[in-house]
PDB file of C-alpha atoms in Angstrom:
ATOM      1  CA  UNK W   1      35.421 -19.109 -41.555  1.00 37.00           C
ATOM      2  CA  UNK W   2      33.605 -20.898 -38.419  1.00 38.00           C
ATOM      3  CA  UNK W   3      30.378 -19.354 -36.833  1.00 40.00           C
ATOM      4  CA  UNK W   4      30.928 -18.314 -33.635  1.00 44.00           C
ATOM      5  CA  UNK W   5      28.598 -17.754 -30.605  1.00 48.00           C
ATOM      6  CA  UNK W   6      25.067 -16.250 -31.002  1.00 48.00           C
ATOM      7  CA  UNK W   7      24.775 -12.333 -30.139  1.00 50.00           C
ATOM      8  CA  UNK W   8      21.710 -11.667 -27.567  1.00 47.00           C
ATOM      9  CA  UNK W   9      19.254  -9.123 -27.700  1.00 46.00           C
ATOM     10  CA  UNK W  10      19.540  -6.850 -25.237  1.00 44.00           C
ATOM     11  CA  UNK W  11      16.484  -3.932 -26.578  1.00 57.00           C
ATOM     12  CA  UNK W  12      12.892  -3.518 -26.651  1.00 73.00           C
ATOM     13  CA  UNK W  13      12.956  -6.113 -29.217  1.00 90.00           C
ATOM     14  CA  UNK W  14      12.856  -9.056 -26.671  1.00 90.00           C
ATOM     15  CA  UNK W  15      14.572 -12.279 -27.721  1.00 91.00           C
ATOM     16  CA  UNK W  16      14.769 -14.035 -31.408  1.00 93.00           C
ATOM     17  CA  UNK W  17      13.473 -14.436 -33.289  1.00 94.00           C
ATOM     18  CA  UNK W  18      12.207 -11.619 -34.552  1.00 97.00           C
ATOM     19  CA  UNK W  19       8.925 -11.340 -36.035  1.00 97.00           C
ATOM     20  CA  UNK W  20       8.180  -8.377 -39.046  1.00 98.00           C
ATOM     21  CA  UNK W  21       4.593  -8.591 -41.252  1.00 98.00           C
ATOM     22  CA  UNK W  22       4.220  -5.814 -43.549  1.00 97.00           C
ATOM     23  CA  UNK W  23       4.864  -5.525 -47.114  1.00 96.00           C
ATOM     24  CA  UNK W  24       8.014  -4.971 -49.568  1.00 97.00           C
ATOM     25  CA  UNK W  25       9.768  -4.621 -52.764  1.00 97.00           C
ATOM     26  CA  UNK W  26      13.127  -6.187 -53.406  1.00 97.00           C
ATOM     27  CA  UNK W  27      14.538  -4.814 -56.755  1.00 98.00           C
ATOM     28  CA  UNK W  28      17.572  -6.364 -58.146  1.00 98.00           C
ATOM     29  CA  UNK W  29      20.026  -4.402 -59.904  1.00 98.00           C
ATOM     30  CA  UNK W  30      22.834  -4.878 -62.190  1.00 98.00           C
ATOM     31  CA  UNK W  31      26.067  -2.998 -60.180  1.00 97.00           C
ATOM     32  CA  UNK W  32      29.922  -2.574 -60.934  1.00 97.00           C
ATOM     33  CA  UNK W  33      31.990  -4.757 -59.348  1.00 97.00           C
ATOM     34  CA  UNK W  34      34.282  -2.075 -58.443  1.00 95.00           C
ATOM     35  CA  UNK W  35      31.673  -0.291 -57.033  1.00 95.00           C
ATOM     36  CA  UNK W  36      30.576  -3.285 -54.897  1.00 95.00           C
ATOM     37  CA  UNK W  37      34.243  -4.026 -53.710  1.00 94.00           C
ATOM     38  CA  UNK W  38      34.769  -0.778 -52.234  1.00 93.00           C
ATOM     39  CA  UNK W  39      31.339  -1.505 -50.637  1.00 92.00           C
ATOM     40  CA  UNK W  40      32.517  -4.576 -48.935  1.00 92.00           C
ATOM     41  CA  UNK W  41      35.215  -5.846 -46.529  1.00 89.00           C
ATOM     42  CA  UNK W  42      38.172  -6.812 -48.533  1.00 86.00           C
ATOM     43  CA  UNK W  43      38.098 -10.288 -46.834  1.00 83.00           C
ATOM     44  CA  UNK W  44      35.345 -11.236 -48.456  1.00 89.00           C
ATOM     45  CA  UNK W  45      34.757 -12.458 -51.929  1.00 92.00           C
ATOM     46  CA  UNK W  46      32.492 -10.764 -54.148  1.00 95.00           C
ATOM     47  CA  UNK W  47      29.971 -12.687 -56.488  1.00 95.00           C
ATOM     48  CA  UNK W  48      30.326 -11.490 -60.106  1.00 95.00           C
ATOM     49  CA  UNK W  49      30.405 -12.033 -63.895  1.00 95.00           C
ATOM     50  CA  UNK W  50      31.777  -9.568 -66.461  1.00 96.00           C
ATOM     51  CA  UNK W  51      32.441  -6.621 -64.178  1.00 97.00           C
ATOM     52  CA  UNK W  52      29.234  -6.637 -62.346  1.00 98.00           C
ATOM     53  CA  UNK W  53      27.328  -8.289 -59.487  1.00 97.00           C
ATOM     54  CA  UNK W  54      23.442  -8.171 -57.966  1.00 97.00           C
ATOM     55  CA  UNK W  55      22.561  -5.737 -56.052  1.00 97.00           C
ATOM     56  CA  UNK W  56      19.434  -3.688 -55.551  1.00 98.00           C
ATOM     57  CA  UNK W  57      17.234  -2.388 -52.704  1.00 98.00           C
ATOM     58  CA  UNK W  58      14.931  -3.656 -50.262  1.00 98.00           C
ATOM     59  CA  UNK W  59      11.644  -0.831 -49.562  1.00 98.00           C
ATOM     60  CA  UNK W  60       9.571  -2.098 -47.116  1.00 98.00           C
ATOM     61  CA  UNK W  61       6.667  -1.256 -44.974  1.00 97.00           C
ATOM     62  CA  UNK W  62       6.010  -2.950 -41.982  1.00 98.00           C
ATOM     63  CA  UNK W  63       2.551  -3.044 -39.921  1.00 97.00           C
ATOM     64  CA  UNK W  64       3.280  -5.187 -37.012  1.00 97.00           C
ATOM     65  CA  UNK W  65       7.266  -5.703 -35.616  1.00 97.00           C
ATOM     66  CA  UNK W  66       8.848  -5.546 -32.468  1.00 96.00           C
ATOM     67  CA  UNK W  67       9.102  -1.589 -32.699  1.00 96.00           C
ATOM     68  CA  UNK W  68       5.732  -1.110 -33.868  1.00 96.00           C
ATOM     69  CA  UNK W  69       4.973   0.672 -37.546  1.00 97.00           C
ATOM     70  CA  UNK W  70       8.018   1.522 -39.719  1.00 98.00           C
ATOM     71  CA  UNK W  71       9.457   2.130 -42.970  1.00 98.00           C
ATOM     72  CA  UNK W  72      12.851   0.510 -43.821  1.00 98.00           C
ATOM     73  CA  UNK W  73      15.104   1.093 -47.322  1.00 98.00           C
ATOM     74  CA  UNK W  74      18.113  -1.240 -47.423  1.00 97.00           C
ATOM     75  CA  UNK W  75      20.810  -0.188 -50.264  1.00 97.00           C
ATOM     76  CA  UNK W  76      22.058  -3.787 -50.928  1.00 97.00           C
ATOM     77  CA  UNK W  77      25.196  -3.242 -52.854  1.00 96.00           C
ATOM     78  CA  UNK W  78      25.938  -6.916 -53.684  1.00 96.00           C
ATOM     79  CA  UNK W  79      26.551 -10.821 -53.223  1.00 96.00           C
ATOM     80  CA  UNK W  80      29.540 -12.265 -51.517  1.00 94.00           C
ATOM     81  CA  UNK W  81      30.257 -15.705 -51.529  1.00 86.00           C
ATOM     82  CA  UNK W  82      29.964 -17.990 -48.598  1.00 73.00           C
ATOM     83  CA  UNK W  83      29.805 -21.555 -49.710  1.00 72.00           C
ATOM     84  CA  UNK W  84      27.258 -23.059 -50.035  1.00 71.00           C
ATOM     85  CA  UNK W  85      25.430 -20.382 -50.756  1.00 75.00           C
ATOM     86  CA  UNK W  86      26.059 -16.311 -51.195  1.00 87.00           C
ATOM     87  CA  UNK W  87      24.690 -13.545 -49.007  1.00 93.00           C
ATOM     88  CA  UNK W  88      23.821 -10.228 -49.287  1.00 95.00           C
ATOM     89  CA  UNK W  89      25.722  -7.102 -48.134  1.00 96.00           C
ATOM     90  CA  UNK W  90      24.069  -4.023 -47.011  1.00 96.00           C
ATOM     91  CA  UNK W  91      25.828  -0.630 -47.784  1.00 95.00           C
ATOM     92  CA  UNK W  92      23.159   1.044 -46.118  1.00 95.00           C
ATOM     93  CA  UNK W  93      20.139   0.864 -44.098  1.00 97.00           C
ATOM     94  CA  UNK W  94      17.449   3.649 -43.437  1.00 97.00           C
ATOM     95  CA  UNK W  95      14.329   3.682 -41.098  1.00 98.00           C
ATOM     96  CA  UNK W  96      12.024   5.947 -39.666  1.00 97.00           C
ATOM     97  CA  UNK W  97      12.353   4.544 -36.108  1.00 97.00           C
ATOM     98  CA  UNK W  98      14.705   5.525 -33.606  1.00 96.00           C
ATOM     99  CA  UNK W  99      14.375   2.090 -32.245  1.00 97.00           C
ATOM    100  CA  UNK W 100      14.800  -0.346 -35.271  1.00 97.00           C
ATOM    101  CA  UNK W 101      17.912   2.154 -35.925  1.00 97.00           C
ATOM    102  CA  UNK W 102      19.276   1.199 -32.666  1.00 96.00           C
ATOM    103  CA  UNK W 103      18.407  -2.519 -32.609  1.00 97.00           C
ATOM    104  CA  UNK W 104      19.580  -2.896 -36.237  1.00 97.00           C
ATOM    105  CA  UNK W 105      23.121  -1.329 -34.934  1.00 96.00           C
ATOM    106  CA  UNK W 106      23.691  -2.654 -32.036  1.00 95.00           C
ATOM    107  CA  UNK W 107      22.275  -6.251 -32.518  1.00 95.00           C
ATOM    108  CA  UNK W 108      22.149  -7.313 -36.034  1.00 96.00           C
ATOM    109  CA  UNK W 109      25.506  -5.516 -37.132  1.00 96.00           C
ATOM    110  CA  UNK W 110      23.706  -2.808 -39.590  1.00 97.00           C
ATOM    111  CA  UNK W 111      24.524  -0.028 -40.649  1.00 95.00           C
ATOM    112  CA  UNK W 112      21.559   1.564 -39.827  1.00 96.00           C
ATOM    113  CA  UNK W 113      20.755   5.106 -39.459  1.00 95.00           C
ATOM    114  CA  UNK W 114      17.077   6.917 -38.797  1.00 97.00           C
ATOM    115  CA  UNK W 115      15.427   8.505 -41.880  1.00 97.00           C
ATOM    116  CA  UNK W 116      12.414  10.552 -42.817  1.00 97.00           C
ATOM    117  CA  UNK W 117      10.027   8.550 -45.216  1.00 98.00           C
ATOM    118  CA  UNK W 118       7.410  11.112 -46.853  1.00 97.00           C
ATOM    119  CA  UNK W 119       4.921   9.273 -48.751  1.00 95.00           C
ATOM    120  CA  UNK W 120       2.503  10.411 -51.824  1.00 93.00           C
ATOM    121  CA  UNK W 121       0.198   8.547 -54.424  1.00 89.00           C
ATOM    122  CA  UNK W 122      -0.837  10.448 -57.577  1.00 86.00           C
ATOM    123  CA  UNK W 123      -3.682   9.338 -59.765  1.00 79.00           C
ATOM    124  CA  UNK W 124      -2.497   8.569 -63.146  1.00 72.00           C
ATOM    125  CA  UNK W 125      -5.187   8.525 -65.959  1.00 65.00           C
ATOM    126  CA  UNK W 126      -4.273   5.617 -68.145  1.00 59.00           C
ATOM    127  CA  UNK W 127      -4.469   6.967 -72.083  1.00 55.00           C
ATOM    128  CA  UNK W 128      -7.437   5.976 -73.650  1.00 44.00           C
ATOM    129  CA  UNK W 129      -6.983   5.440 -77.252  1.00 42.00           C
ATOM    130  CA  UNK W 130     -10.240   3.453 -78.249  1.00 43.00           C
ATOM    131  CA  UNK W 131     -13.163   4.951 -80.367  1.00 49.00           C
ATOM    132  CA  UNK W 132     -16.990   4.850 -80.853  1.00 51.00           C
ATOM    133  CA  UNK W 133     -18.263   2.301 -79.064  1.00 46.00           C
ATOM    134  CA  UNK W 134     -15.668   0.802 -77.381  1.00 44.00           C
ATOM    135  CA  UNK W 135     -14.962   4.321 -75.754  1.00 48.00           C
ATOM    136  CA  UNK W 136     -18.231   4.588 -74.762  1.00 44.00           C
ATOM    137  CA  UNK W 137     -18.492   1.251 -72.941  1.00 42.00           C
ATOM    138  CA  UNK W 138     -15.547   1.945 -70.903  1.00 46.00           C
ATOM    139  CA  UNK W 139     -16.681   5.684 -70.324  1.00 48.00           C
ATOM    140  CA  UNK W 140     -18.715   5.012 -67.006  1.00 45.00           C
ATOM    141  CA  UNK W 141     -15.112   2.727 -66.007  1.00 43.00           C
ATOM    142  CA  UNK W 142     -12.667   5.185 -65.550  1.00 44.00           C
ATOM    143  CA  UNK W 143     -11.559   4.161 -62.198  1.00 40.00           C
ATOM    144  CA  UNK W 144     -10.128   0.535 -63.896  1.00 45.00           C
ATOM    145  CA  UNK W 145      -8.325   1.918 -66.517  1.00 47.00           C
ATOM    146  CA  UNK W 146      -6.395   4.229 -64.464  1.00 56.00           C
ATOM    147  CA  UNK W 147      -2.536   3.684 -62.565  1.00 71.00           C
ATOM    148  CA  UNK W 148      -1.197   5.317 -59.621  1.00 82.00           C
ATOM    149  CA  UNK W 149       2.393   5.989 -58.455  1.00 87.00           C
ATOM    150  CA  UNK W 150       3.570   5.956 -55.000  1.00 92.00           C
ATOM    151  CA  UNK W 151       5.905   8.383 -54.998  1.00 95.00           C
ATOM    152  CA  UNK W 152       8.494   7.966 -51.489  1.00 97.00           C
ATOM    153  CA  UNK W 153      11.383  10.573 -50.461  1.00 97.00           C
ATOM    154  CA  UNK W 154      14.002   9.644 -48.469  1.00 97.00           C
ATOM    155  CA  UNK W 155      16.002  11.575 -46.110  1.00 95.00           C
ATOM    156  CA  UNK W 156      18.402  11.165 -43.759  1.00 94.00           C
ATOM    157  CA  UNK W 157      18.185  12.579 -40.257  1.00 93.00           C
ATOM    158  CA  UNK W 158      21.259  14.045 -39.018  1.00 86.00           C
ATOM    159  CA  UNK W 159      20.377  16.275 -35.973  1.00 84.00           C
ATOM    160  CA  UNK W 160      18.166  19.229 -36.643  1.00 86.00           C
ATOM    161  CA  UNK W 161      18.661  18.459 -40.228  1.00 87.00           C
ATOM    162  CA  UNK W 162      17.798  16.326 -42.955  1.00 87.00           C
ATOM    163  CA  UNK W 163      20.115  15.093 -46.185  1.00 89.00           C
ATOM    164  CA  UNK W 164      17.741  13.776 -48.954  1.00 92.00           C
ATOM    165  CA  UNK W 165      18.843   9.953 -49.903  1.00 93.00           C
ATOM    166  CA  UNK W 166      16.092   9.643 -53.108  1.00 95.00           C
ATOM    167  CA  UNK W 167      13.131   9.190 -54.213  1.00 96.00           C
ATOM    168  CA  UNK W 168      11.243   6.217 -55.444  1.00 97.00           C
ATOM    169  CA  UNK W 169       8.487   6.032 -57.946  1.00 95.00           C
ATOM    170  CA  UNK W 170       6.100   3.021 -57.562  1.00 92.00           C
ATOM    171  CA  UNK W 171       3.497   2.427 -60.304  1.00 83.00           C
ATOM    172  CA  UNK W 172       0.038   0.017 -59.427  1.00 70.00           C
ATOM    173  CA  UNK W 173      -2.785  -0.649 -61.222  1.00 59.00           C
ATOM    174  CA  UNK W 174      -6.131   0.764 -59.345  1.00 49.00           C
ATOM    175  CA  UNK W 175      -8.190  -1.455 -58.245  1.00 48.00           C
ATOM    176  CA  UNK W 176      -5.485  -3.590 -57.445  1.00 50.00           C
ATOM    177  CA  UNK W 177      -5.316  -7.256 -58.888  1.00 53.00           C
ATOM    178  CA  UNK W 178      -7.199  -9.950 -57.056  1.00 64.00           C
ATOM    179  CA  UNK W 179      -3.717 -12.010 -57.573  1.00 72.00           C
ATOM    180  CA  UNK W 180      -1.168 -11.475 -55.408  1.00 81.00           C
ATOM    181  CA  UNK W 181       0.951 -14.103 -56.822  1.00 89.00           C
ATOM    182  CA  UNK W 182       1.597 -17.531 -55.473  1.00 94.00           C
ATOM    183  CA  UNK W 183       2.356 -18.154 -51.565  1.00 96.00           C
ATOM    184  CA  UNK W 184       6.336 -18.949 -51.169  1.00 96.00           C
ATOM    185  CA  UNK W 185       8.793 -19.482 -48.043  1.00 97.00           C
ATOM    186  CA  UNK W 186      12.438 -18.502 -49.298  1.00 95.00           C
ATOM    187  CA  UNK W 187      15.572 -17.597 -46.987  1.00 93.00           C
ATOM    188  CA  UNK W 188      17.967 -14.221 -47.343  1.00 92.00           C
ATOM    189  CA  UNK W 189      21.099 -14.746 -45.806  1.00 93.00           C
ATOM    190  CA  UNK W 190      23.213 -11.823 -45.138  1.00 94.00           C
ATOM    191  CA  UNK W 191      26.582 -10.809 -44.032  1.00 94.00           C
ATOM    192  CA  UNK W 192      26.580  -7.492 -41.331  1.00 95.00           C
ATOM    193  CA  UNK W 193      29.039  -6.197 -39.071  1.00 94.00           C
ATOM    194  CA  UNK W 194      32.246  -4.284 -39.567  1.00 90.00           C
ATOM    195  CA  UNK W 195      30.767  -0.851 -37.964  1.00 92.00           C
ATOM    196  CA  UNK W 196      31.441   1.419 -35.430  1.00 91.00           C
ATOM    197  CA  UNK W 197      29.068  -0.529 -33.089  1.00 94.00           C
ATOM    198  CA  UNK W 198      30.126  -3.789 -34.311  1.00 93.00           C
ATOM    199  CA  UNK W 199      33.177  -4.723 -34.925  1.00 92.00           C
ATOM    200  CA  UNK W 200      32.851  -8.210 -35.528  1.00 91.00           C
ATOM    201  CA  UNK W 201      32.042  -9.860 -39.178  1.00 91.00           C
ATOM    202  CA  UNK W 202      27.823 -11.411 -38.696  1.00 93.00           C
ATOM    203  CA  UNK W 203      25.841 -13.645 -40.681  1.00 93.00           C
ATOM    204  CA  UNK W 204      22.120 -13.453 -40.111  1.00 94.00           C
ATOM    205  CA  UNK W 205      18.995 -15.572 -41.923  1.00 93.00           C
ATOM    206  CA  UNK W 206      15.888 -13.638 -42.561  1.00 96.00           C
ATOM    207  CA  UNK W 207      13.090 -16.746 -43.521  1.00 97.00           C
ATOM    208  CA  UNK W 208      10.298 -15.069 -45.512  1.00 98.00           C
ATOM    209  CA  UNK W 209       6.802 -16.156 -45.855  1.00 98.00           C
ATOM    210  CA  UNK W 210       4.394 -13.880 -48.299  1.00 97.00           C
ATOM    211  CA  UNK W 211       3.074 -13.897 -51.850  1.00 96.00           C
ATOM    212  CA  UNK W 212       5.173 -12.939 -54.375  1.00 96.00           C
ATOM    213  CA  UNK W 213       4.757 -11.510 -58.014  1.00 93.00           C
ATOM    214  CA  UNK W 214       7.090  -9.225 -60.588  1.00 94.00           C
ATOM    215  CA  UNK W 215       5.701  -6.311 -61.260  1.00 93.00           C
ATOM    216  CA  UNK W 216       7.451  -3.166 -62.862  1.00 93.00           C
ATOM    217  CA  UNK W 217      10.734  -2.161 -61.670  1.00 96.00           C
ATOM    218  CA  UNK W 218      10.445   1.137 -59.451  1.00 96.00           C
ATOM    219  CA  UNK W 219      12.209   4.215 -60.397  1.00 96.00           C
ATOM    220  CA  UNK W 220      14.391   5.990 -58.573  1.00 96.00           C
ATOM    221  CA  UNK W 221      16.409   9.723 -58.849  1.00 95.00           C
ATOM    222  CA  UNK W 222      18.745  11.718 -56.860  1.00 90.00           C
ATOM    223  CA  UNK W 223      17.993  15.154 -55.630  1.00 84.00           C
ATOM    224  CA  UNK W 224      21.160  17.400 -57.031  1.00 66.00           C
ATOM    225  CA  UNK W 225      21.758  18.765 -54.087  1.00 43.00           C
ATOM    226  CA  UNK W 226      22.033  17.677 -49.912  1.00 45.00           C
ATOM    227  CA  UNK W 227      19.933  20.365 -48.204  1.00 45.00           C
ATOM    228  CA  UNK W 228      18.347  21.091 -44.852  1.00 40.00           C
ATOM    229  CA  UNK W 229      15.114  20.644 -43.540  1.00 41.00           C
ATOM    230  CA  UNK W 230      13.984  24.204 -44.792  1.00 43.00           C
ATOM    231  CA  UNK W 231      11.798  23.146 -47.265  1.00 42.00           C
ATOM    232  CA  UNK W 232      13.221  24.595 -49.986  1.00 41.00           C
ATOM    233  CA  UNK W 233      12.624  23.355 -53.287  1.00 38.00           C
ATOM    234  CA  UNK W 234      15.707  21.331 -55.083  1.00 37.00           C
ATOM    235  CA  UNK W 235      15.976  19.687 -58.769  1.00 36.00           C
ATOM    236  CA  UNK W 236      16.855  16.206 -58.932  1.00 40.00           C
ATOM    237  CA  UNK W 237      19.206  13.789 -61.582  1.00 40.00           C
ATOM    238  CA  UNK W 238      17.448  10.863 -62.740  1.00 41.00           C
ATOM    239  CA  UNK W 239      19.568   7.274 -63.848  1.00 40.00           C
ATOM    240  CA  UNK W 240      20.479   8.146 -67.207  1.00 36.00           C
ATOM    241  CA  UNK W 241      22.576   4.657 -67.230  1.00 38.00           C
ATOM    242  CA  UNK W 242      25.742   6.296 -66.926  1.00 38.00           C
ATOM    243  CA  UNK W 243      25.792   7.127 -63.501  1.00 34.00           C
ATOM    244  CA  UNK W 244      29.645   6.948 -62.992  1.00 32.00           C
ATOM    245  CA  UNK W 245      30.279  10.208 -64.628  1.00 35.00           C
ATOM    246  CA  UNK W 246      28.776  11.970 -61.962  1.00 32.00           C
ATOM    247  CA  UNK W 247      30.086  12.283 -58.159  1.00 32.00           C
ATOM    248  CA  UNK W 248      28.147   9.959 -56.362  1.00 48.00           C
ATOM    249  CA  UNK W 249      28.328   8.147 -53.473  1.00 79.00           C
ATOM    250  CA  UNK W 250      28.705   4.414 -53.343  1.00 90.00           C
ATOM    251  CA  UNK W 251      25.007   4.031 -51.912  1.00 93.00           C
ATOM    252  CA  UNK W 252      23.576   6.578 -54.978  1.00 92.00           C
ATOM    253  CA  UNK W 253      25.695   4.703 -57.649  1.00 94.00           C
ATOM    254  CA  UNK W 254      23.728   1.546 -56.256  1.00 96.00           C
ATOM    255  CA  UNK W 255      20.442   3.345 -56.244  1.00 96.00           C
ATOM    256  CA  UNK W 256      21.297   4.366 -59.642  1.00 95.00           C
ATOM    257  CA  UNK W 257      22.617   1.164 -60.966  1.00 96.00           C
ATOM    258  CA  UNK W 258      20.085  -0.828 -63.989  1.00 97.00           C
ATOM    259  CA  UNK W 259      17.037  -2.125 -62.439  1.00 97.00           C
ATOM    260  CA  UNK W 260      16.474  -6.046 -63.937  1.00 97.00           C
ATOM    261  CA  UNK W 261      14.028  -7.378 -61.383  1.00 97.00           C
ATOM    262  CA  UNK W 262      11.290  -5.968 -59.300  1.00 97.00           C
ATOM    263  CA  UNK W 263       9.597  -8.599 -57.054  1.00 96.00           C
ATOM    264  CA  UNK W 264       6.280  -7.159 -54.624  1.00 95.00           C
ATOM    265  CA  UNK W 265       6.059  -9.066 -51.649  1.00 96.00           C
ATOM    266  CA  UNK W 266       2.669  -9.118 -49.919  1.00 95.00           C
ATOM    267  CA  UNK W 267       0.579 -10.501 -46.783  1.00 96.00           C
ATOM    268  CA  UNK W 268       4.583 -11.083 -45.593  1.00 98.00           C
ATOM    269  CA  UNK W 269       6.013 -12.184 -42.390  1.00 98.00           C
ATOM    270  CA  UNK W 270       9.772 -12.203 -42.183  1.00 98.00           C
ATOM    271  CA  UNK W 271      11.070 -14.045 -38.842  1.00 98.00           C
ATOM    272  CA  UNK W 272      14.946 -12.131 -38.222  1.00 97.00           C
ATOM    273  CA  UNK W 273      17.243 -15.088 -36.720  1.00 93.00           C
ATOM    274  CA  UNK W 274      19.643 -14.068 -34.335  1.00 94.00           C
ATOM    275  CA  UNK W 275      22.870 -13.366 -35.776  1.00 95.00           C
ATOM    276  CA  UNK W 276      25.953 -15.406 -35.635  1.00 93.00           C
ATOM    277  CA  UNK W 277      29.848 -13.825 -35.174  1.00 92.00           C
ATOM    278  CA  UNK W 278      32.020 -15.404 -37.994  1.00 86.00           C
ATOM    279  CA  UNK W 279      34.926 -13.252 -37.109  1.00 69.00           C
ATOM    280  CA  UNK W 280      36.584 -10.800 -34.935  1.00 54.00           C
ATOM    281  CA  UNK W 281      39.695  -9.587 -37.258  1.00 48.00           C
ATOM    282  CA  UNK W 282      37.746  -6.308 -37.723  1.00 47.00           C
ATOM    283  CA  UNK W 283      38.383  -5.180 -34.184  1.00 48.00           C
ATOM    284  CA  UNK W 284      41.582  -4.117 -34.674  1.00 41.00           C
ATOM    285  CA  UNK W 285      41.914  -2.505 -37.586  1.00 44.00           C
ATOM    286  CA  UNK W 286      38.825  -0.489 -36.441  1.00 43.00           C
ATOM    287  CA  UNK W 287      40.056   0.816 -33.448  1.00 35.00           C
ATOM    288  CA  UNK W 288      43.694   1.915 -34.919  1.00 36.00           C
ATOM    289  CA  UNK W 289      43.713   5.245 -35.500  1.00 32.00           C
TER     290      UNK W 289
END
């Protein structure tokens, strides 16, 4: 395939590139090829290796972008092959910004749609196990031995109504460690397009700049039940590892899919290149009825 000419910005966003500092975690998952494939056009070729490929989810917070404060989850439901390298395909992206929804549509190729993202952080009291002395020393300390989770529900806005995605469990130490991990540049290069409000097949480069450390994989579950905004309380199903025997959608059997990898990505700026058309065979079989 040959890269075609550069899409402009035509939004709020001015021209690229564009500039997002915030804060993220990118979890890598082990998911089923098959449920990858039906994920992605059938042009491309998938990465994988006995039945599965890498997927995951990208949670981020951003302070500072061209649409101000947001919140962005993208289900990333696995690698496709573009030599030299692979890119990532996005299944699904949600954000609480009618704005970065529209941008991400209309000018990056994304399947974006606009989302409710309620936060809560619980305190955690970390077990404390030691005797005597040692117990008393760390008595008056309480506030270092203890872990919080960031607890993060997702819903989708459809109208005057909401459809719960998941939630995400965070855990952090309190205080929080003095290192961040080691400063690193890297490049994510992704595939996009092949939507309702693009047609065409993208490729876009997001260059990252931030520190970077593992730290423990996030969890997430699935609320049972879709519901409306009535605040009514729901149960949820949590990844038991066998995901495929219930009826899930492609973006929950991602969600759900074994966690190997959990990378936090802090005091990050991520500069959004313009994206690139690689093809237009999608037109047509998009607008045949």
């Amino acid at each position: 395939m040959e890269i075609g000419d550069q899409k402009c910005s035509s939004s709020g966003y001015g021209k690229p590139p564009w500039m997002f500092r915030g804060r993220a975690l990118y979890q890598l998952h082990l998911v089923k090829a098959t449920t990858a494939r039906a994920c992605i056009p059938k042009e491309l070729r998938l990465v994988e290796a006995f039945g599965y490929t890498l997927g995951g989810f990208f949670l981020a917070n951003y302070d500072d972008s061209p649409a101000g404060t947001f919140d962005e989850l993208v289900v990333i439901s696995g690698i496709v092959w573009n030599r030299p390298t692979s890119c990532a395909w996005a299944a699904k992206v949600l954000v609480n910004s009618a704005e970065a929804c529209d941008h991400g549509r209309k000018e990056v190729g994304l399947p974006s749609q606009v989302a409710r993202f309620t936060k809560r952080i619980e305190a955690v009291p970390k077990h404390q196990s030691e005797k005597g002395l040692l117990s008393f020393l760390r008595g008056n300390s309480n506030f270092h031995n203890q872990k919080n989770q960031e607890h993060v529900q997702v819903a989708e806005v459809k109208g005057p109504t909401s459809m719960d995605v998941c939630n995400i469990n965070l855990s952090f130490s309190v205080p929080f460690s003095k290192w961040m991990g080691p400063a690193i540049k890297m490049s994510l290069p992704s595939y996009s397009g092949h939507t309702e409000y693009t047609p065409e097949l993208l490729k876009y480069s997001c260059q990252i700049r931030c520190r970077v450390r593992a730290v423990k994989p996030a969890t997430v579950s699935i609320p049972a039940l879709n519901r409306a905004e009535d605040g009514d309380h729901h149960s949820h199903i949590t990844r038991t590892g066998e995901y495929g025997e219930h009826e899930q959608s492609l973006c929950t059997s991602v969600l759900l899919s074994k966690p190997i990898l959990a990378l936090e990505f802090s005091c990050m700026e991520m500069q959004v290149q313009a994206p690139t058309v690689v093809s237009q065979y999608f037109k047509h079989s998009l607008r045949t009825p």
